[in-house]
Tab-separated table of C-alpha atoms and ligand atoms in Angstrom:
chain	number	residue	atom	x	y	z
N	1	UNK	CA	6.382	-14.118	24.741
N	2	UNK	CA	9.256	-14.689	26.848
N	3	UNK	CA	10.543	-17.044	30.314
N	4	UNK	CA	10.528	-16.782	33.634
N	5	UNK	CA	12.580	-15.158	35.813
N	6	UNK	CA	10.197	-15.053	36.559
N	7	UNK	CA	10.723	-12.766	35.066
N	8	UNK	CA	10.178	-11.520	32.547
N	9	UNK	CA	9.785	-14.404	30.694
N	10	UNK	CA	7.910	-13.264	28.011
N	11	UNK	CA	7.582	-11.453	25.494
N	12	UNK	CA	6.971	-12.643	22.114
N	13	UNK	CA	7.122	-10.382	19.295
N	14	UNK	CA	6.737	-10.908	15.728
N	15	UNK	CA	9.720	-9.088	13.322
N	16	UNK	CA	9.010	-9.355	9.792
N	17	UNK	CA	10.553	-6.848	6.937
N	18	UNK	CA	8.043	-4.597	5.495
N	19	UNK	CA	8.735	-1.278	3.527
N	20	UNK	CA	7.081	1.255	5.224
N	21	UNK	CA	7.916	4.349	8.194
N	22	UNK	CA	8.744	3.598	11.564
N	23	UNK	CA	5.005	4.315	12.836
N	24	UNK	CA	3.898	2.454	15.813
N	25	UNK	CA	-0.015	2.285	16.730
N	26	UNK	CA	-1.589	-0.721	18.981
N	27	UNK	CA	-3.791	-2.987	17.837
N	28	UNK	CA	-6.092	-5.242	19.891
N	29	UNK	CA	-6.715	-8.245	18.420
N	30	UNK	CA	-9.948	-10.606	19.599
N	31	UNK	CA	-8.673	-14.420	19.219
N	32	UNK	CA	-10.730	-17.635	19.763
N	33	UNK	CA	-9.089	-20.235	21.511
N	34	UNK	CA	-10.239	-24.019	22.298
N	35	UNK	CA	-7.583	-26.248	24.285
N	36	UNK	CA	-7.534	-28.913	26.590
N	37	UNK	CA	-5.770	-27.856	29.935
N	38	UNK	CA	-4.257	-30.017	32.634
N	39	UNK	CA	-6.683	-29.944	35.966
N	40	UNK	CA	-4.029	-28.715	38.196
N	41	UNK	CA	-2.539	-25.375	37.563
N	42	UNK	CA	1.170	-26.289	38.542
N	43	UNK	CA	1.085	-29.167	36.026
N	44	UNK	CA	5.239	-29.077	35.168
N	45	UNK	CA	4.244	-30.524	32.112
N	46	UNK	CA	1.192	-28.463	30.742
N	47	UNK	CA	-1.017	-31.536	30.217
N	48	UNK	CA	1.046	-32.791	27.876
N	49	UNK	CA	1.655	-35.941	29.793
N	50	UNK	CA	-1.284	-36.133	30.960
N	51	UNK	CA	-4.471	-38.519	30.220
N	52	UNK	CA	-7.904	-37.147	29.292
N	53	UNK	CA	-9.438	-37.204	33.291
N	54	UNK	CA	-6.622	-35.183	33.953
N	55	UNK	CA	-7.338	-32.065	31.258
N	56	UNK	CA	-10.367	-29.770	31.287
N	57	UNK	CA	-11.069	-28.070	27.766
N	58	UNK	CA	-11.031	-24.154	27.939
N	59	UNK	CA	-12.947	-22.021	25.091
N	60	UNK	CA	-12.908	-18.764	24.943
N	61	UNK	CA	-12.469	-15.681	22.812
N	62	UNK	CA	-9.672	-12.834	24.368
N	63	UNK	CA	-8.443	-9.743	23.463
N	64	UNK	CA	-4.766	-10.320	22.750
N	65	UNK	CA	-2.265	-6.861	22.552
N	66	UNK	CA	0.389	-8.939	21.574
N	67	UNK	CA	5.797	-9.553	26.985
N	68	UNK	CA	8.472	-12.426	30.787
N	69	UNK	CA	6.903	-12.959	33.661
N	70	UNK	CA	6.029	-9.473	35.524
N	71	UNK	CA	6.688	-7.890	32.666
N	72	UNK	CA	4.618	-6.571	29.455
N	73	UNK	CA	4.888	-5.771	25.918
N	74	UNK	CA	6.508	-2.529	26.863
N	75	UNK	CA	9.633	-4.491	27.990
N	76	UNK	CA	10.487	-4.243	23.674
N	77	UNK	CA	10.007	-0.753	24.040
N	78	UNK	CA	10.338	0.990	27.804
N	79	UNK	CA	7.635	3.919	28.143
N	80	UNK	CA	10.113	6.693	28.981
N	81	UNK	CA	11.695	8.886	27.194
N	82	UNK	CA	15.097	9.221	28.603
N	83	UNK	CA	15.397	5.448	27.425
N	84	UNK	CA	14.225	5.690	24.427
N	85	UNK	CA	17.594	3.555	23.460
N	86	UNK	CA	16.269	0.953	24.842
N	87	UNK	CA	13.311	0.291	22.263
N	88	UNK	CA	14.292	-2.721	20.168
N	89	UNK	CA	11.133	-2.131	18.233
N	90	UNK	CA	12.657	1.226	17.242
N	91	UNK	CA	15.894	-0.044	16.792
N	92	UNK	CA	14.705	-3.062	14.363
N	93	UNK	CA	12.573	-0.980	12.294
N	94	UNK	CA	15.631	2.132	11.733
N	95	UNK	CA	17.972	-1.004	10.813
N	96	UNK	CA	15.295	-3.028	8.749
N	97	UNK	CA	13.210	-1.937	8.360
N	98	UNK	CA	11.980	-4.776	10.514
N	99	UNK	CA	7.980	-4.827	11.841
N	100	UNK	CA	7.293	-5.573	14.927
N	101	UNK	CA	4.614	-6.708	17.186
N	102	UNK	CA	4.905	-6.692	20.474
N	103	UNK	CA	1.962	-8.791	21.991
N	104	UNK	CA	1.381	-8.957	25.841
N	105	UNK	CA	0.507	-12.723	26.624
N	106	UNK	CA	-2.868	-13.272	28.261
N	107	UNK	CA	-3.476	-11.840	31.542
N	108	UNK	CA	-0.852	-9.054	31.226
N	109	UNK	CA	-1.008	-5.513	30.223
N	110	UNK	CA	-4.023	-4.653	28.061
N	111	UNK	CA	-4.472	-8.324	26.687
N	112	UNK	CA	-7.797	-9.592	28.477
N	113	UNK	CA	-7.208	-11.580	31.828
N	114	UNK	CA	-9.448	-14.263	32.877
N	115	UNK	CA	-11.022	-14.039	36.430
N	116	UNK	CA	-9.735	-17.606	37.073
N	117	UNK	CA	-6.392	-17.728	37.095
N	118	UNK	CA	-6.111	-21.372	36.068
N	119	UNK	CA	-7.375	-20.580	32.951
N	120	UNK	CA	-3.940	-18.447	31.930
N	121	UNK	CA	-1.905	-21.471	31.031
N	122	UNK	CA	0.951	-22.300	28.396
N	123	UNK	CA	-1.943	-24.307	26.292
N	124	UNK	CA	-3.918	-21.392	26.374
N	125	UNK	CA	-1.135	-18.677	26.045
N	126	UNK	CA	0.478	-20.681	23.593
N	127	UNK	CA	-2.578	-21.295	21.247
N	128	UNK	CA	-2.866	-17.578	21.318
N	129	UNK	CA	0.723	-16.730	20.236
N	130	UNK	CA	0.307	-19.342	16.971
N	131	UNK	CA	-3.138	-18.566	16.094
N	132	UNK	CA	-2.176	-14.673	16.053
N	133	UNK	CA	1.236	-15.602	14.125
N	134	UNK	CA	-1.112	-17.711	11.281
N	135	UNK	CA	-3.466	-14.400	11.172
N	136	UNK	CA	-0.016	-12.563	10.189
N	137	UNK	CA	0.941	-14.461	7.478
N	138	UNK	CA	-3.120	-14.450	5.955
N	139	UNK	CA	-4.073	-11.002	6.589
N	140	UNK	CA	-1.948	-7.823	7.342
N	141	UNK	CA	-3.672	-6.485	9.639
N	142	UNK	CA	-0.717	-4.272	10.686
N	143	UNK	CA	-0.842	-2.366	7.585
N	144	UNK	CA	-4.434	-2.737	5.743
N	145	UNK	CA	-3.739	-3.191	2.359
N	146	UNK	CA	0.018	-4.147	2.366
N	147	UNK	CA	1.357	-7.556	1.474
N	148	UNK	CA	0.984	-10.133	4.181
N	149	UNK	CA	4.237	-11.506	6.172
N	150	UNK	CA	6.086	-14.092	5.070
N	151	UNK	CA	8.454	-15.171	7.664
N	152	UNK	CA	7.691	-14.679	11.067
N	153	UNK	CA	10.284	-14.757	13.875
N	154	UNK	CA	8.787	-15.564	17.357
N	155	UNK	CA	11.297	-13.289	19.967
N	156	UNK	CA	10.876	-14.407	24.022
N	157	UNK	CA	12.712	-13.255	26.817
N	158	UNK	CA	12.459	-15.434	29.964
N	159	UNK	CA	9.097	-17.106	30.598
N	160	UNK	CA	7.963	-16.030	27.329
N	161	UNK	CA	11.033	-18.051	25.638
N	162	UNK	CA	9.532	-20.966	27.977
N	163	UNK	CA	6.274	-20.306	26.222
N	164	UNK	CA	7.627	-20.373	22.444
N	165	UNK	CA	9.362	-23.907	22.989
N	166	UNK	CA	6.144	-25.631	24.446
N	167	UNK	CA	4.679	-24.585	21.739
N	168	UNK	CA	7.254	-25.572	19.290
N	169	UNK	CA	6.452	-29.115	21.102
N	170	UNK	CA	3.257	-28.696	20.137
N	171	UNK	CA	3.468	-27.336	16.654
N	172	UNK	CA	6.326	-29.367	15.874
N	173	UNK	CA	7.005	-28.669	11.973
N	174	UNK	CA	3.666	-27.071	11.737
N	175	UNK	CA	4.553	-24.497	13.654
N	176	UNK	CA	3.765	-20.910	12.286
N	177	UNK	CA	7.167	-18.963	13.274
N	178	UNK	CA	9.952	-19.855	10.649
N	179	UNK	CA	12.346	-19.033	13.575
N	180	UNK	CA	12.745	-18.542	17.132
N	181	UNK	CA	15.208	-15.587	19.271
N	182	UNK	CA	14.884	-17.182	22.819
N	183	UNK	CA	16.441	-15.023	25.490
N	184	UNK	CA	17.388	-15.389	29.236
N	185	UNK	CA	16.098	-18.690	29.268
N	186	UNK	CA	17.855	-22.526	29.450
N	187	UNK	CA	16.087	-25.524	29.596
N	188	UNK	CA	18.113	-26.998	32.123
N	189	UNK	CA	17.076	-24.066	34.217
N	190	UNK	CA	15.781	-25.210	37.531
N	191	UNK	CA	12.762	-23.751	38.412
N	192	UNK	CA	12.545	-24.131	42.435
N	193	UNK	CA	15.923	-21.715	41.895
N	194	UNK	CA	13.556	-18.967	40.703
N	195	UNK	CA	13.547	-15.607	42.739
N	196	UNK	CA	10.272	-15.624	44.701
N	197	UNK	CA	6.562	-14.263	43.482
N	198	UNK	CA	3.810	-13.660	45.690
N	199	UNK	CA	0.197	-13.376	44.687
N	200	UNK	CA	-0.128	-10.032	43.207
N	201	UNK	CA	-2.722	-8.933	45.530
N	202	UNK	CA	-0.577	-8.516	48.230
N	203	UNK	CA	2.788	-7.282	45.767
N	204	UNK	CA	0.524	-3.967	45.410
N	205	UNK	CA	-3.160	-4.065	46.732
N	206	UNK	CA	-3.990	-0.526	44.940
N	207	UNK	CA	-3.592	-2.063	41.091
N	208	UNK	CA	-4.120	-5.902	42.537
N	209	UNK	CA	-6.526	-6.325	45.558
N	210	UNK	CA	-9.169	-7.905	43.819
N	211	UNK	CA	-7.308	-10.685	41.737
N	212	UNK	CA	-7.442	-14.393	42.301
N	213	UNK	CA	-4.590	-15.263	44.418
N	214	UNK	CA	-3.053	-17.765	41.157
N	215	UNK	CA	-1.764	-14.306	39.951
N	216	UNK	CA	1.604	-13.689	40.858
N	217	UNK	CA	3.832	-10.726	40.921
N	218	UNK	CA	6.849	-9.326	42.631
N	219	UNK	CA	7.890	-5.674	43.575
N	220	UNK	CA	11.423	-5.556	43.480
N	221	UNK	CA	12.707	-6.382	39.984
N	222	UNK	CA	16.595	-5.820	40.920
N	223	UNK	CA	17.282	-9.600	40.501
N	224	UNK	CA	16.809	-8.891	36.459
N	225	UNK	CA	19.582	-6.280	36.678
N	226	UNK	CA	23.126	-7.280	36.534
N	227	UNK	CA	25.574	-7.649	39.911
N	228	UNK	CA	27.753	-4.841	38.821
N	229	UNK	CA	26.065	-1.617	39.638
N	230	UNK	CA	27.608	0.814	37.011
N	231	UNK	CA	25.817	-1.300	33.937
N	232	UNK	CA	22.813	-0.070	34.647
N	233	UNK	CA	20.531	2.672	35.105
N	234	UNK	CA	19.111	2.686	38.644
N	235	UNK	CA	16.172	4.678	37.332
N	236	UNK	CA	15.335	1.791	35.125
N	237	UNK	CA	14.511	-0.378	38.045
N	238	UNK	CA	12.761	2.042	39.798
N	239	UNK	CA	10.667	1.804	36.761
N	240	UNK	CA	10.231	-1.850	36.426
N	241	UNK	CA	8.988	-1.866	40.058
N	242	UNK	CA	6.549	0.676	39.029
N	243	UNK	CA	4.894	-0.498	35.778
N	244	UNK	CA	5.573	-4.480	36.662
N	245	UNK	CA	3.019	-6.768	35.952
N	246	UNK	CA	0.934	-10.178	36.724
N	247	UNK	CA	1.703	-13.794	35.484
N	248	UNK	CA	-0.221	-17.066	36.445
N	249	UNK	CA	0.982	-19.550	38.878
N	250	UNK	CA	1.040	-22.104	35.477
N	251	UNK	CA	3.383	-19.586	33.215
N	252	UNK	CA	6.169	-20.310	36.170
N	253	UNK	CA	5.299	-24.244	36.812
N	254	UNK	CA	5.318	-25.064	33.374
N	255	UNK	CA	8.211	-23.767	32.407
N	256	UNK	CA	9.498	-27.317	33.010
N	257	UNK	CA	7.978	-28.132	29.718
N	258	UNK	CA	11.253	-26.934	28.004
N	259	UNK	CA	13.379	-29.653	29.347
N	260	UNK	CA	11.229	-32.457	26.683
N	261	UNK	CA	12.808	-32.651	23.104
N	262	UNK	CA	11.242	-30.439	20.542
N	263	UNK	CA	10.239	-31.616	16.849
N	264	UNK	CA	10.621	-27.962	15.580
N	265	UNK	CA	12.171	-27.859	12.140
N	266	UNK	CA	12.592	-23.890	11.665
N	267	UNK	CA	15.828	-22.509	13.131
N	268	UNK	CA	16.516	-21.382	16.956
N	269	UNK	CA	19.064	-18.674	18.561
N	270	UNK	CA	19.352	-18.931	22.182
N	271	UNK	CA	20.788	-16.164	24.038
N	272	UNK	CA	21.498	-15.241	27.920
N	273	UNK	CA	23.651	-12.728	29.523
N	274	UNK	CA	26.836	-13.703	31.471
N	275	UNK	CA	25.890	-11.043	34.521
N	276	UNK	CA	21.990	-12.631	34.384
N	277	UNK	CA	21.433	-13.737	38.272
N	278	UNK	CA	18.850	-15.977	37.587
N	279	UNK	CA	20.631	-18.697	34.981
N	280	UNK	CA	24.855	-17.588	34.710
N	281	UNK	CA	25.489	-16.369	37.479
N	282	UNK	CA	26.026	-19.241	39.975
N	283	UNK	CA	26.138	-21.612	36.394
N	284	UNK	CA	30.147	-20.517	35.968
N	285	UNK	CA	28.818	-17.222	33.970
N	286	UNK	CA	27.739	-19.452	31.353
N	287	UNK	CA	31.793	-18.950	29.963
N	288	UNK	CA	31.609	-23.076	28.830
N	289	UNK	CA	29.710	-22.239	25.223
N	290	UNK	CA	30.218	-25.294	24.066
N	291	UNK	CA	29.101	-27.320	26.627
N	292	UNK	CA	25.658	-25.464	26.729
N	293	UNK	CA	25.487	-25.705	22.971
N	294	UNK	CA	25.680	-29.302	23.225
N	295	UNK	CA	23.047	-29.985	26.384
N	296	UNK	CA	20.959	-26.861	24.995
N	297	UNK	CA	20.903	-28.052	21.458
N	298	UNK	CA	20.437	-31.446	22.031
N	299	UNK	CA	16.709	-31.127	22.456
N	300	UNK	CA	16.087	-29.514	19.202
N	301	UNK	CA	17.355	-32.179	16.669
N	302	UNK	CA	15.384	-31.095	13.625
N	303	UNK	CA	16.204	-27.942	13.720
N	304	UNK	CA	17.355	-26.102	10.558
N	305	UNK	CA	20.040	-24.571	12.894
N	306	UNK	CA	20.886	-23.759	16.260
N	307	UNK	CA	22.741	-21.137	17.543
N	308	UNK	CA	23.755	-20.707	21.078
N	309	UNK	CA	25.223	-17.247	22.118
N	310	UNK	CA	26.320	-15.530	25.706
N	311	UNK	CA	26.065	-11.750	25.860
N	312	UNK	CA	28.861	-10.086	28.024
N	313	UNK	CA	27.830	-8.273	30.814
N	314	UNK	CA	24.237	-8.371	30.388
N	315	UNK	CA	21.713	-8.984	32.952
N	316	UNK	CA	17.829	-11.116	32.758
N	317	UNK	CA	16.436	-8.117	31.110
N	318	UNK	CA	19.391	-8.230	28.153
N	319	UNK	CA	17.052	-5.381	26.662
N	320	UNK	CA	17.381	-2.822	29.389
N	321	UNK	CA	20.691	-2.610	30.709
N	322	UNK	CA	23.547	-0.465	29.055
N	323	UNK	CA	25.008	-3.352	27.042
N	324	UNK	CA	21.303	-2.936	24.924
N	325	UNK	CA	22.288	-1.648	21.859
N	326	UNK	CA	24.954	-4.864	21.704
N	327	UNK	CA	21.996	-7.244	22.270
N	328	UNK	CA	19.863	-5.062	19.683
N	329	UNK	CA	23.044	-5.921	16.819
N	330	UNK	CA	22.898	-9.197	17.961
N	331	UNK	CA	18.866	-9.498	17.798
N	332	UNK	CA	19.211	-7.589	13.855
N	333	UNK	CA	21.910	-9.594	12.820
N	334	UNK	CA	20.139	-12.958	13.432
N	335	UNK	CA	16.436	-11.233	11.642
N	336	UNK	CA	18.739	-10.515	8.857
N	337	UNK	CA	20.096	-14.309	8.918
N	338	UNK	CA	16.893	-16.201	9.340
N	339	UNK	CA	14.931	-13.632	6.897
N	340	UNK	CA	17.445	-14.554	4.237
N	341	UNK	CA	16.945	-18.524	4.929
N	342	UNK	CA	13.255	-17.477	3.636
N	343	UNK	CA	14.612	-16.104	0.877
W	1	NAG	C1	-5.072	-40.897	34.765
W	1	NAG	O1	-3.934	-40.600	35.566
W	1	NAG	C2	-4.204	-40.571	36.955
W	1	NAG	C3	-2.971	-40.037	37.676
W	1	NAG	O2	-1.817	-40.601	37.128
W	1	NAG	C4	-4.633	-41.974	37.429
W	1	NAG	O3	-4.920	-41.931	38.829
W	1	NAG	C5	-5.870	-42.378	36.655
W	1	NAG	O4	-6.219	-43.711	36.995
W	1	NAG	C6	-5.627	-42.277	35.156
W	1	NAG	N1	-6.907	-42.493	34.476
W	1	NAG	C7	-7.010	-43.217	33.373
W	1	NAG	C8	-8.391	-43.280	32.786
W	1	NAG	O5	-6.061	-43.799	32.878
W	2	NAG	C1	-11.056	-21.995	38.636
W	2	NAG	O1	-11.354	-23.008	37.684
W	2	NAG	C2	-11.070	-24.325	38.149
W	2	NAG	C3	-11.301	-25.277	36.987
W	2	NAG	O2	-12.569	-25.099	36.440
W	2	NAG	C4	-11.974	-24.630	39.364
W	2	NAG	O3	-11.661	-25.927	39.865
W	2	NAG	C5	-11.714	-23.575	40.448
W	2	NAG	O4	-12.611	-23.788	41.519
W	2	NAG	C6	-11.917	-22.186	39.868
W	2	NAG	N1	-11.512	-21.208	40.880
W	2	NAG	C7	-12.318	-20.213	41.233
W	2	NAG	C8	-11.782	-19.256	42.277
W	2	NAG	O5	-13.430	-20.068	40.736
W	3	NAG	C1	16.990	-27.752	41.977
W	3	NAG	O1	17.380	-26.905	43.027
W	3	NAG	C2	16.992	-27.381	44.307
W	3	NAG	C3	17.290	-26.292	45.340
W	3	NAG	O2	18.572	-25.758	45.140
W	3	NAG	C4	17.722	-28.701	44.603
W	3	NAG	O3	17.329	-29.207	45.851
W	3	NAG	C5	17.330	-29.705	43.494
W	3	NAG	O4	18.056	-30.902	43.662
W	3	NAG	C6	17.646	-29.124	42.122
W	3	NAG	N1	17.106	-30.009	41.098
W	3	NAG	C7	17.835	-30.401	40.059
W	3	NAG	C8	17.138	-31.288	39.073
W	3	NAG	O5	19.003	-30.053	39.891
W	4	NAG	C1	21.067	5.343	26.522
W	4	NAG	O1	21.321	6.700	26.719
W	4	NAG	C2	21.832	7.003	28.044
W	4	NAG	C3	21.869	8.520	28.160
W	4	NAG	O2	22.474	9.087	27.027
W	4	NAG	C4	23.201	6.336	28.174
W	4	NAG	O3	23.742	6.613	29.478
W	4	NAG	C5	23.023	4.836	28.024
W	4	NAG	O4	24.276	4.187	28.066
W	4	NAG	C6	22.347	4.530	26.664
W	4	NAG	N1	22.002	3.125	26.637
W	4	NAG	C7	22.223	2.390	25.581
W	4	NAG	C8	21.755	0.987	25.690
W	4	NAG	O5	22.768	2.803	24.584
């Protein structure tokens, strides 16, 4: 679950402490959904302003393999093995151990993705995420037979990040995760500052041709990398370009949501990178902490605690630049804090 740099906005994934070996299998999960969705895809608010000629209701059951924008599940754990550093799954679960699951948000990766386009929204999305997150804590499916999870932490980078706090809106203090990690994201962010995505089906016609033009993509994922060229592997965006994926035209627009005040009462980290083109660079590197903890934390007042926290050196994609294993301590150390608030 994750943002938008469009990029890779999303990417939620689940990290709860379990005893067991560092195994990793997928699972594909189906989940029922039945929302009420605004009309008009680019909605900025995701119907949540909106009155009931405005919203359509979407039901449906999807296949969920529980990812930013353009990006998948794989962005916790890269594919390849000369970066196998790069797995924050791995990483959790040695330091832990921490379980993970990485889900891919509907219409990306190998979670089902509806013909029509408008049908990929945050409602839907979002409904997804926190039904999932309630199966968790009823029924380990993870590990048949094990003890169910007790604190959940929802992780998003970018659009995915976008996605967790509409749906804290929505879940308010009913909300299923006990705590939120929300990278490369702010909700002052202005979206119509977003690098530019063009319907997937002409991004790469071989893997695309056939989709609805709502899906969007883009080929050249430099933008997520930082400025400085030695803090990164080039080979890593050759391989973003490669395996990149589709988002809907509503995962961007309704990022806007973020900017409304959230009832969420668990706690909330924030985190972006001071080289991240999209939101520091061109915001004064993020350097005035303070100042974003204020505007940042202002729209969370029932939170249990917020923490705001800039990342030197890191790019969009905090998880797959050489400053990664910094991010990773960073990621542990705040699963270690919010597990103990459970505690
Ligand atoms: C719903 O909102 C639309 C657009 O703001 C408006 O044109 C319409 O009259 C409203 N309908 C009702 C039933 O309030
Ligand atoms: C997608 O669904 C919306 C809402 O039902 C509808 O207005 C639109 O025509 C559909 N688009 C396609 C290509 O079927
Ligand atoms: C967002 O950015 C655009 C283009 O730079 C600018 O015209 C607009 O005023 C900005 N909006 C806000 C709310 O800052
Ligand atoms: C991962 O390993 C490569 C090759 O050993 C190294 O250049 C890179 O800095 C490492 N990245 C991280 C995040 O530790």
């Amino acid at each position: 679950m994750l943002l938008y740099a469009l990029a890779a906005l999303l990417l939620p994934l689940s990290s709860i402490r379990v005893e067991a070996s560092c195994a990793c299998s997928p699972v594909v999960i189906p989940v029922h959904v039945n929302v009420l969705v605004p009309k008009d895809p680019t909605d900025p608010f995701a119907g949540l302003k909106s009155n009931a000629s405005e919203l359509r209701r979407v039901e449906d059951t999807y296949d969920l393999l529980v990812h930013g924008f353009s990006y998948t599940s794989q962005y916790w754990s890269p594919p390849v093995e000369e970066f196998r550093n790069y797995s924050y799954t791995a990483f959790s679960c040695a330091q832990g151990p921490y379980s993970s699951l990485a889900v891919d948000v509907l219409g990306a990766g190998l979670s089902s993705r509806p013909a029509n386009s408008s049908d990929v929204q945050f409602p839907t999305a979002y409904a997804l995420l926190s039904q999932l997150a309630r199966l968790l804590k009823s029924t380990n499916f993870i590990l048949p037979g094990a003890q169910t999870f007790k604190t959940i932490i929802g992780f998003g980078h970018s659009a995915g990040s976008g996605l967790l706090t509409f749906g804290s809106i929505v879940d308010g203090k009913n909300s299923p995760f006990d705590a939120l990690v929300l990278t490369s994201f702010l909700a002052t962010l202005n979206i119509s500052t977003l690098p530019t995505l063009t319907s997937a089906r002409d991004v790469d016609p071989l893997r695309w041709a056939s989709l609805d033009p709502g899906y969007l993509s883009r080929g050249d994922h430099s933008i997520f990398y930082p400025t400085d060229p030695t803090s990164f592997s080039s080979r890593m965006v050759l391989l973003d370009d490669l395996v990149g994926d589709v988002g809907s035209v509503s995962l961007v627009s309704q990022a806007s949501t973020a900017a409304l005040m959230s009832g969420y009462t668990g706690a909330v980290a924030k985190i972006v990178g001071s080289a991240d083109q999209i939101i520091c660079v061109g915001n004064g590197g993020c350097e005035d902490v303070t100042a974003l903890t204020a505007a940042e934390g202002a729209l969370w007042p029932a939170v249990k605690s917020f923490e705001f926290i800039v990342s030197q050196g890191s790019g969009h994609d905090m998880n797959l630049d050489f400053f990664a294993d910094r991010t990773f301590d960073t990621f542990v150390r705040l699963v270690k804090k919010f597990s103990d608030f459970e505690t």
